Amino acid sequence: MTISEALGRIRADIAEAARQAGRDAQAVRLVAVSKTFPQEDVREAIAAGQRVFGENRVQEAMQKFPALRAEFADLELHLIGPLQSNKAREAVALFDVIHTVDRDKIAGALAAEMRAQGRTPQLLVQVNTGEEPQKAGIAPREAVDFVARCRTEHGLAIAGLMCIPPVGDIPALHFALLDELCRRAGVAERSMGMSQDYETAVRHGATLVRVGSAIFGHRDYPA
Ligand SMILES: *Cc1c(COP(=O)(O)O)cnc(C)c1O
């Protein structure tokens, strides 16, 4: 299957899952996760009409995207990987949406950079819904307070929440938890669902699905 065919199939799946859930398919945005894949593959996706891309490393995105952005003014770039505060400057300069705010240090660093650069990327808080020690994200029980603290202490508007369910768990349980936390925090965007489970995520209210290998093919390393 070509990248273009894969995108067509995934868009159709999203529309069907939305229809089944009584949702508007327009409310779901497909983030094409291009990490580890070369610029030519991104170009192929652009030629197929895709404009929203996700990368999980600031450095890799800085190599791949500035040239494409200069050519395609309507590209939208999302940071979906963990952010270190010493990369906040580059992240604010390059990304339109950052999915991985998960602690006060990062919130403070982003707030300072947003003031300095006059740029306001949309921000989501990553929630470690499986409470896995090795995984980034704020604990579920702290998520609602953290969103409030981003507003009151850091002056940051948080648009939504993001999660990555543990491998081997039933993803629907994590999507339902994220949906509930979004309600309680009063935020609209739900970033959830990847190649294996994006249809389930759409049925549980995802507004952003992050799909990589189902579009671009198998990755040799998880990066
Ligand atoms: C790599 C990655 C994805 C995409 O994963 P696939 O299984 O290839 O669709 C989604 N979200 C995050 C945070 C990722 O790092």
Tab-separated table of N, CA and C in Angstrom, residues 30-180:
chain	number	residue	atom	x	y	z
A	30	LEU	N	-6.252	14.011	12.046
A	30	LEU	CA	-5.260	12.954	11.890
A	30	LEU	C	-3.863	13.569	11.896
A	31	VAL	N	-3.066	13.199	12.910
A	31	VAL	CA	-1.673	13.633	12.980
A	31	VAL	C	-0.822	12.513	12.391
A	32	ALA	N	-0.181	12.768	11.263
A	32	ALA	CA	0.662	11.763	10.615
A	32	ALA	C	2.035	11.791	11.273
A	33	VAL	N	2.371	10.700	11.975
A	33	VAL	CA	3.609	10.667	12.763
A	33	VAL	C	4.771	10.205	11.874
A	34	SER	N	5.633	11.158	11.526
A	34	SER	CA	6.677	10.907	10.521
A	34	SER	C	8.051	10.649	11.123
A	35	LYS	N	8.120	10.469	12.442
A	35	LYS	CA	9.413	10.200	13.092
A	35	LYS	C	10.127	9.035	12.420
A	36	THR	N	11.399	9.167	12.262
A	36	THR	CA	12.317	8.184	11.642
A	36	THR	C	12.158	8.097	10.112
A	37	PHE	N	11.108	8.683	9.545
A	37	PHE	CA	10.913	8.590	8.095
A	37	PHE	C	11.465	9.841	7.411
A	38	PRO	N	11.999	9.671	6.196
A	38	PRO	CA	12.662	10.777	5.517
A	38	PRO	C	11.684	11.810	4.941
A	39	GLN	N	12.247	12.944	4.599
A	39	GLN	CA	11.462	14.038	4.044
A	39	GLN	C	10.657	13.608	2.810
A	40	GLU	N	11.208	12.688	1.995
A	40	GLU	CA	10.474	12.252	0.794
A	40	GLU	C	9.128	11.634	1.172
A	41	ASP	N	9.108	10.891	2.273
A	41	ASP	CA	7.844	10.282	2.692
A	41	ASP	C	6.845	11.346	3.139
A	42	VAL	N	7.359	12.372	3.828
A	42	VAL	CA	6.484	13.474	4.241
A	42	VAL	C	5.920	14.172	3.003
A	43	ARG	N	6.762	14.351	2.009
A	43	ARG	CA	6.302	14.983	0.758
A	43	ARG	C	5.200	14.176	0.091
A	44	GLU	N	5.340	12.856	0.145
A	44	GLU	CA	4.317	12.001	-0.455
A	44	GLU	C	2.980	12.180	0.278
A	45	ALA	N	3.060	12.285	1.595
A	45	ALA	CA	1.842	12.507	2.375
A	45	ALA	C	1.252	13.890	2.072
A	46	ILE	N	2.110	14.878	1.915
A	46	ILE	CA	1.636	16.229	1.581
A	46	ILE	C	0.923	16.206	0.223
A	47	ALA	N	1.508	15.468	-0.720
A	47	ALA	CA	0.899	15.367	-2.057
A	47	ALA	C	-0.480	14.714	-1.977
A	48	ALA	N	-0.689	13.875	-0.954
A	48	ALA	CA	-1.986	13.222	-0.766
A	48	ALA	C	-2.929	14.084	0.081
A	49	GLY	N	-2.532	15.314	0.352
A	49	GLY	CA	-3.421	16.240	1.050
A	49	GLY	C	-3.210	16.338	2.548
A	50	GLN	N	-2.272	15.562	3.095
A	50	GLN	CA	-2.036	15.596	4.543
A	50	GLN	C	-1.276	16.869	4.920
A	51	ARG	N	-1.685	17.554	5.961
A	51	ARG	CA	-1.005	18.789	6.367
A	51	ARG	C	-0.533	18.762	7.822
A	52	VAL	N	-1.032	17.831	8.619
A	52	VAL	CA	-0.716	17.803	10.053
A	52	VAL	C	0.252	16.654	10.326
A	53	PHE	N	1.422	16.975	10.882
A	53	PHE	CA	2.462	15.979	11.115
A	53	PHE	C	2.918	16.000	12.565
A	54	GLY	N	3.350	14.827	13.049
A	54	GLY	CA	3.870	14.721	14.406
A	54	GLY	C	5.286	14.173	14.390
A	55	GLU	N	6.115	14.749	15.255
A	55	GLU	CA	7.486	14.259	15.449
A	55	GLU	C	7.697	14.126	16.944
A	56	ASN	N	8.556	13.170	17.356
A	56	ASN	CA	8.754	13.037	18.798
A	56	ASN	C	10.106	13.557	19.280
A	57	ARG	N	10.942	14.030	18.348
A	57	ARG	CA	12.209	14.623	18.782
A	57	ARG	C	12.388	15.987	18.143
A	58	VAL	N	12.725	16.961	18.981
A	58	VAL	CA	12.897	18.334	18.510
A	58	VAL	C	13.991	18.372	17.441
A	59	GLN	N	15.091	17.679	17.722
A	59	GLN	CA	16.245	17.711	16.825
A	59	GLN	C	15.904	17.166	15.439
A	60	GLU	N	15.231	16.041	15.417
A	60	GLU	CA	14.861	15.431	14.136
A	60	GLU	C	13.898	16.331	13.359
A	61	ALA	N	12.948	16.914	14.058
A	61	ALA	CA	11.988	17.808	13.396
A	61	ALA	C	12.689	19.028	12.815
A	62	MET	N	13.731	19.506	13.528
A	62	MET	CA	14.469	20.682	13.052
A	62	MET	C	15.236	20.384	11.767
A	63	GLN	N	15.579	19.116	11.571
A	63	GLN	CA	16.273	18.751	10.327
A	63	GLN	C	15.299	18.569	9.170
A	64	LYS	N	14.098	18.107	9.475
A	64	LYS	CA	13.168	17.709	8.427
A	64	LYS	C	12.219	18.820	7.989
A	65	PHE	N	11.767	19.648	8.919
A	65	PHE	CA	10.586	20.459	8.630
A	65	PHE	C	10.774	21.909	8.197
A	66	PRO	N	11.809	22.623	8.642
A	66	PRO	CA	11.865	24.036	8.231
A	66	PRO	C	11.788	24.224	6.710
A	67	ALA	N	12.466	23.379	5.926
A	67	ALA	CA	12.424	23.520	4.461
A	67	ALA	C	11.014	23.254	3.929
A	68	LEU	N	10.355	22.245	4.486
A	68	LEU	CA	8.987	21.928	4.043
A	68	LEU	C	8.022	23.051	4.405
A	69	ARG	N	8.224	23.630	5.585
A	69	ARG	CA	7.360	24.729	6.019
A	69	ARG	C	7.483	25.927	5.097
A	70	ALA	N	8.720	26.165	4.631
A	70	ALA	CA	8.941	27.300	3.737
A	70	ALA	C	8.178	27.092	2.428
A	71	GLU	N	8.020	25.832	2.054
A	71	GLU	CA	7.359	25.499	0.795
A	71	GLU	C	5.842	25.394	0.944
A	72	PHE	N	5.398	24.855	2.078
A	72	PHE	CA	3.964	24.626	2.313
A	72	PHE	C	3.556	25.394	3.571
A	73	ALA	N	2.986	26.574	3.355
A	73	ALA	CA	2.711	27.485	4.472
A	73	ALA	C	1.672	26.923	5.441
A	74	ASP	N	0.843	25.985	4.977
A	74	ASP	CA	-0.245	25.508	5.841
A	74	ASP	C	0.100	24.218	6.591
A	75	LEU	N	1.364	23.826	6.635
A	75	LEU	CA	1.735	22.656	7.435
A	75	LEU	C	1.524	22.948	8.914
A	76	GLU	N	1.135	21.897	9.650
A	76	GLU	CA	0.966	22.039	11.096
A	76	GLU	C	1.826	20.966	11.744
A	77	LEU	N	2.703	21.376	12.651
A	77	LEU	CA	3.663	20.441	13.224
A	77	LEU	C	3.405	20.238	14.717
A	78	HIS	N	3.311	18.972	15.119
A	78	HIS	CA	2.996	18.628	16.510
A	78	HIS	C	4.180	17.915	17.167
A	79	LEU	N	4.521	18.339	18.373
A	79	LEU	CA	5.526	17.618	19.162
A	79	LEU	C	4.793	16.615	20.049
A	80	ILE	N	5.090	15.314	19.834
A	80	ILE	CA	4.385	14.273	20.585
A	80	ILE	C	5.319	13.498	21.510
A	81	GLY	N	6.606	13.848	21.517
A	81	GLY	CA	7.566	13.155	22.369
A	81	GLY	C	7.950	14.007	23.567
A	82	PRO	N	8.631	13.391	24.534
A	82	PRO	CA	8.996	14.092	25.760
A	82	PRO	C	9.852	15.324	25.487
A	83	LEU	N	9.619	16.364	26.277
A	83	LEU	CA	10.315	17.633	26.086
A	83	LEU	C	11.198	17.910	27.298
A	84	GLN	N	12.467	18.226	27.033
A	84	GLN	CA	13.376	18.678	28.096
A	84	GLN	C	13.335	20.199	28.132
A	85	SER	N	13.504	20.789	29.318
A	85	SER	CA	13.355	22.241	29.381
A	85	SER	C	14.453	22.958	28.597
A	86	ASN	N	15.619	22.308	28.401
A	86	ASN	CA	16.658	22.975	27.600
A	86	ASN	C	16.354	22.970	26.092
A	87	LYS	N	15.236	22.326	25.710
A	87	LYS	CA	14.803	22.353	24.302
A	87	LYS	C	13.556	23.220	24.117
A	88	ALA	N	13.137	23.902	25.185
A	88	ALA	CA	11.891	24.669	25.118
A	88	ALA	C	11.961	25.751	24.041
A	89	ARG	N	13.113	26.400	23.898
A	89	ARG	CA	13.239	27.468	22.910
A	89	ARG	C	12.962	26.963	21.493
A	90	GLU	N	13.657	25.869	21.122
A	90	GLU	CA	13.477	25.300	19.781
A	90	GLU	C	12.045	24.791	19.597
A	91	ALA	N	11.505	24.182	20.652
A	91	ALA	CA	10.150	23.616	20.540
A	91	ALA	C	9.120	24.719	20.293
A	92	VAL	N	9.226	25.818	21.032
A	92	VAL	CA	8.265	26.917	20.858
A	92	VAL	C	8.425	27.547	19.471
A	93	ALA	N	9.668	27.609	19.000
A	93	ALA	CA	9.907	28.226	17.689
A	93	ALA	C	9.358	27.373	16.546
A	94	LEU	N	9.364	26.048	16.710
A	94	LEU	CA	9.068	25.167	15.577
A	94	LEU	C	7.657	24.577	15.563
A	95	PHE	N	7.120	24.263	16.739
A	95	PHE	CA	5.880	23.473	16.768
A	95	PHE	C	4.632	24.338	16.946
A	96	ASP	N	3.533	23.853	16.352
A	96	ASP	CA	2.234	24.520	16.489
A	96	ASP	C	1.442	23.957	17.655
A	97	VAL	N	1.699	22.683	17.960
A	97	VAL	CA	1.004	22.025	19.070
A	97	VAL	C	2.043	21.179	19.819
A	98	ILE	N	2.047	21.273	21.139
A	98	ILE	CA	2.940	20.473	21.979
A	98	ILE	C	2.070	19.602	22.884
A	99	HIS	N	2.203	18.272	22.726
A	99	HIS	CA	1.289	17.334	23.410
A	99	HIS	C	1.808	16.872	24.767
A	100	THR	N	3.012	17.288	25.157
A	100	THR	CA	3.713	16.573	26.221
A	100	THR	C	4.122	17.442	27.415
A	101	VAL	N	3.309	18.439	27.747
A	101	VAL	CA	3.564	19.198	28.973
A	101	VAL	C	3.213	18.284	30.142
A	102	ASP	N	4.148	18.061	31.068
A	102	ASP	CA	3.822	17.112	32.144
A	102	ASP	C	4.421	17.461	33.500
A	103	ARG	N	5.054	18.634	33.621
A	103	ARG	CA	5.542	19.026	34.942
A	103	ARG	C	5.759	20.532	34.986
A	104	ASP	N	5.862	21.058	36.197
A	104	ASP	CA	5.960	22.511	36.368
A	104	ASP	C	7.196	23.091	35.693
A	105	LYS	N	8.300	22.344	35.732
A	105	LYS	CA	9.521	22.872	35.145
A	105	LYS	C	9.348	23.140	33.645
A	106	ILE	N	8.707	22.206	32.952
A	106	ILE	CA	8.454	22.376	31.519
A	106	ILE	C	7.436	23.496	31.286
A	107	ALA	N	6.394	23.530	32.100
A	107	ALA	CA	5.378	24.576	31.940
A	107	ALA	C	6.016	25.954	32.091
A	108	GLY	N	6.887	26.093	33.091
A	108	GLY	CA	7.555	27.374	33.319
A	108	GLY	C	8.473	27.748	32.167
A	109	ALA	N	9.221	26.766	31.670
A	109	ALA	CA	10.146	27.028	30.563
A	109	ALA	C	9.380	27.408	29.295
A	110	LEU	N	8.263	26.729	29.037
A	110	LEU	CA	7.457	27.060	27.854
A	110	LEU	C	6.849	28.448	27.990
A	111	ALA	N	6.351	28.766	29.181
A	111	ALA	CA	5.739	30.082	29.395
A	111	ALA	C	6.762	31.191	29.131
A	112	ALA	N	7.978	31.006	29.623
A	112	ALA	CA	9.024	32.023	29.428
A	112	ALA	C	9.355	32.172	27.946
A	113	GLU	N	9.479	31.057	27.243
A	113	GLU	CA	9.799	31.116	25.810
A	113	GLU	C	8.662	31.704	24.989
A	114	MET	N	7.436	31.391	25.359
A	114	MET	CA	6.286	31.930	24.622
A	114	MET	C	6.233	33.443	24.771
A	115	ARG	N	6.526	33.937	25.970
A	115	ARG	CA	6.593	35.402	26.159
A	115	ARG	C	7.728	35.982	25.332
A	116	ALA	N	8.906	35.356	25.400
A	116	ALA	CA	10.086	35.896	24.725
A	116	ALA	C	9.905	35.921	23.205
A	117	GLN	N	9.278	34.857	22.652
A	117	GLN	CA	9.174	34.749	21.193
A	117	GLN	C	7.867	35.298	20.642
A	118	GLY	N	6.912	35.575	21.536
A	118	GLY	CA	5.605	36.025	21.053
A	118	GLY	C	4.882	34.964	20.241
A	119	ARG	N	5.196	33.706	20.504
A	119	ARG	CA	4.497	32.602	19.826
A	119	ARG	C	3.647	31.845	20.842
A	120	THR	N	2.504	31.331	20.394
A	120	THR	CA	1.622	30.629	21.326
A	120	THR	C	1.193	29.275	20.757
A	121	PRO	N	2.103	28.297	20.766
A	121	PRO	CA	1.682	26.961	20.366
A	121	PRO	C	0.567	26.473	21.280
A	122	GLN	N	-0.322	25.654	20.707
A	122	GLN	CA	-1.354	25.046	21.537
A	122	GLN	C	-0.692	23.997	22.433
A	123	LEU	N	-1.152	23.895	23.693
A	123	LEU	CA	-0.494	23.005	24.655
A	123	LEU	C	-1.454	21.946	25.183
A	124	LEU	N	-0.951	20.711	25.254
A	124	LEU	CA	-1.695	19.613	25.870
A	124	LEU	C	-0.847	19.031	27.000
A	125	VAL	N	-1.513	18.501	27.993
A	125	VAL	CA	-0.835	17.859	29.115
A	125	VAL	C	-0.854	16.347	28.902
A	126	GLN	N	0.326	15.743	28.978
A	126	GLN	CA	0.404	14.283	28.866
A	126	GLN	C	0.083	13.641	30.209
A	127	VAL	N	-0.820	12.665	30.191
A	127	VAL	CA	-1.212	11.946	31.404
A	127	VAL	C	-0.725	10.502	31.296
A	128	ASN	N	-0.047	10.054	32.322
A	128	ASN	CA	0.468	8.682	32.378
A	128	ASN	C	-0.655	7.797	32.924
A	129	THR	N	-1.631	7.496	32.049
A	129	THR	CA	-2.858	6.839	32.515
A	129	THR	C	-2.596	5.440	33.086
A	130	GLY	N	-1.514	4.793	32.627
A	130	GLY	CA	-1.173	3.469	33.147
A	130	GLY	C	-0.246	3.530	34.353
A	131	GLU	N	0.086	4.759	34.797
A	131	GLU	CA	0.999	4.976	35.931
A	131	GLU	C	2.254	4.121	35.800
A	132	GLU	N	2.829	4.087	34.600
A	132	GLU	CA	4.063	3.326	34.362
A	132	GLU	C	5.263	4.168	34.787
A	133	PRO	N	6.133	3.607	35.647
A	133	PRO	CA	7.254	4.403	36.167
A	133	PRO	C	8.189	4.920	35.084
A	134	GLN	N	8.371	4.169	33.994
A	134	GLN	CA	9.335	4.582	32.965
A	134	GLN	C	8.727	5.573	31.985
A	135	LYS	N	7.419	5.821	32.080
A	135	LYS	CA	6.767	6.644	31.054
A	135	LYS	C	6.565	8.081	31.524
A	136	ALA	N	6.693	9.019	30.577
A	136	ALA	CA	6.446	10.424	30.874
A	136	ALA	C	4.959	10.633	31.151
A	137	GLY	N	4.621	11.808	31.667
A	137	GLY	CA	3.222	12.137	31.902
A	137	GLY	C	2.937	12.314	33.374
A	138	ILE	N	1.927	13.131	33.655
A	138	ILE	CA	1.534	13.373	35.036
A	138	ILE	C	0.578	12.256	35.476
A	139	ALA	N	0.594	11.930	36.766
A	139	ALA	CA	-0.302	10.880	37.276
A	139	ALA	C	-1.757	11.333	37.110
A	140	PRO	N	-2.656	10.386	36.812
A	140	PRO	CA	-4.068	10.748	36.600
A	140	PRO	C	-4.659	11.572	37.752
A	141	ARG	N	-4.336	11.196	39.000
A	141	ARG	CA	-4.955	11.913	40.126
A	141	ARG	C	-4.450	13.339	40.272
A	142	GLU	N	-3.341	13.655	39.621
A	142	GLU	CA	-2.794	15.019	39.707
A	142	GLU	C	-3.126	15.867	38.479
A	143	ALA	N	-3.731	15.230	37.468
A	143	ALA	CA	-3.859	15.898	36.164
A	143	ALA	C	-4.736	17.153	36.221
A	144	VAL	N	-5.888	17.056	36.884
A	144	VAL	CA	-6.819	18.192	36.890
A	144	VAL	C	-6.194	19.386	37.614
A	145	ASP	N	-5.542	19.121	38.747
A	145	ASP	CA	-4.845	20.191	39.483
A	145	ASP	C	-3.722	20.789	38.655
A	146	PHE	N	-3.001	19.950	37.948
A	146	PHE	CA	-1.875	20.447	37.151
A	146	PHE	C	-2.366	21.374	36.039
A	147	VAL	N	-3.462	20.999	35.389
A	147	VAL	CA	-4.029	21.867	34.339
A	147	VAL	C	-4.388	23.239	34.942
A	148	ALA	N	-5.003	23.205	36.120
A	148	ALA	CA	-5.374	24.465	36.777
A	148	ALA	C	-4.127	25.280	37.120
A	149	ARG	N	-3.094	24.580	37.599
A	149	ARG	CA	-1.853	25.272	37.982
A	149	ARG	C	-1.144	25.858	36.760
A	150	CYS	N	-1.236	25.186	35.622
A	150	CYS	CA	-0.647	25.753	34.394
A	150	CYS	C	-1.276	27.117	34.122
A	151	ARG	N	-2.584	27.216	34.352
A	151	ARG	CA	-3.285	28.486	34.106
A	151	ARG	C	-2.897	29.519	35.156
A	152	THR	N	-3.044	29.139	36.436
A	152	THR	CA	-2.924	30.140	37.493
A	152	THR	C	-1.470	30.513	37.772
A	153	GLU	N	-0.568	29.528	37.733
A	153	GLU	CA	0.817	29.836	38.109
A	153	GLU	C	1.709	30.145	36.930
A	154	HIS	N	1.424	29.552	35.786
A	154	HIS	CA	2.297	29.765	34.627
A	154	HIS	C	1.633	30.603	33.542
A	155	GLY	N	0.349	30.917	33.704
A	155	GLY	CA	-0.352	31.719	32.704
A	155	GLY	C	-0.528	31.010	31.373
A	156	LEU	N	-0.559	29.668	31.400
A	156	LEU	CA	-0.662	28.892	30.161
A	156	LEU	C	-2.084	28.361	29.964
A	157	ALA	N	-2.620	28.574	28.774
A	157	ALA	CA	-3.895	27.950	28.431
A	157	ALA	C	-3.618	26.522	27.991
A	158	ILE	N	-4.265	25.573	28.642
A	158	ILE	CA	-4.116	24.173	28.251
A	158	ILE	C	-5.352	23.776	27.436
A	159	ALA	N	-5.087	23.244	26.231
A	159	ALA	CA	-6.191	22.945	25.311
A	159	ALA	C	-6.748	21.544	25.498
A	160	GLY	N	-5.938	20.645	26.086
A	160	GLY	CA	-6.420	19.280	26.207
A	160	GLY	C	-5.416	18.359	26.861
A	161	LEU	N	-5.710	17.053	26.810
A	161	LEU	CA	-4.870	16.029	27.432
A	161	LEU	C	-4.475	14.978	26.395
A	162	MET	N	-3.359	14.304	26.682
A	162	MET	CA	-2.840	13.277	25.781
A	162	MET	C	-2.457	12.056	26.605
A	163	CYS	N	-2.620	10.835	26.031
A	163	CYS	CA	-2.118	9.640	26.711
A	163	CYS	C	-1.587	8.623	25.723
A	164	ILE	N	-0.730	7.741	26.229
A	164	ILE	CA	-0.201	6.589	25.487
A	164	ILE	C	-0.460	5.369	26.370
A	165	PRO	N	-1.477	4.568	26.054
A	165	PRO	CA	-1.780	3.415	26.916
A	165	PRO	C	-0.608	2.438	26.985
A	166	PRO	N	-0.470	1.731	28.113
A	166	PRO	CA	0.592	0.725	28.229
A	166	PRO	C	0.417	-0.370	27.184
A	167	VAL	N	1.547	-0.855	26.668
A	167	VAL	CA	1.514	-1.972	25.717
A	167	VAL	C	0.849	-3.169	26.401
A	168	GLY	N	-0.091	-3.799	25.722
A	168	GLY	CA	-0.712	-4.996	26.264
A	168	GLY	C	-1.962	-4.728	27.093
A	169	ASP	N	-2.207	-3.471	27.466
A	169	ASP	CA	-3.433	-3.139	28.188
A	169	ASP	C	-4.574	-2.929	27.197
A	170	ILE	N	-5.793	-2.923	27.695
A	170	ILE	CA	-6.941	-2.627	26.841
A	170	ILE	C	-7.003	-1.108	26.666
A	171	PRO	N	-6.748	-0.607	25.454
A	171	PRO	CA	-6.647	0.843	25.279
A	171	PRO	C	-7.930	1.593	25.636
A	172	ALA	N	-9.081	0.966	25.393
A	172	ALA	CA	-10.351	1.661	25.633
A	172	ALA	C	-10.457	2.176	27.069
A	173	LEU	N	-9.911	1.415	28.032
A	173	LEU	CA	-9.990	1.843	29.436
A	173	LEU	C	-9.222	3.146	29.639
A	174	HIS	N	-8.082	3.264	28.955
A	174	HIS	CA	-7.258	4.467	29.079
A	174	HIS	C	-7.906	5.652	28.357
A	175	PHE	N	-8.528	5.376	27.219
A	175	PHE	CA	-9.191	6.443	26.476
A	175	PHE	C	-10.389	6.973	27.277
A	176	ALA	N	-11.114	6.053	27.921
A	176	ALA	CA	-12.258	6.471	28.728
A	176	ALA	C	-11.793	7.319	29.920
A	177	LEU	N	-10.669	6.908	30.527
A	177	LEU	CA	-10.123	7.683	31.651
A	177	LEU	C	-9.696	9.070	31.179
A	178	LEU	N	-9.020	9.143	30.027
A	178	LEU	CA	-8.571	10.450	29.537
A	178	LEU	C	-9.779	11.340	29.231
A	179	ASP	N	-10.806	10.752	28.644
A	179	ASP	CA	-12.014	11.506	28.328
A	179	ASP	C	-12.623	12.085	29.602
A	180	GLU	N	-12.682	11.255	30.643
A	180	GLU	CA	-13.240	11.702	31.928
A	180	GLU	C	-12.393	12.830	32.544
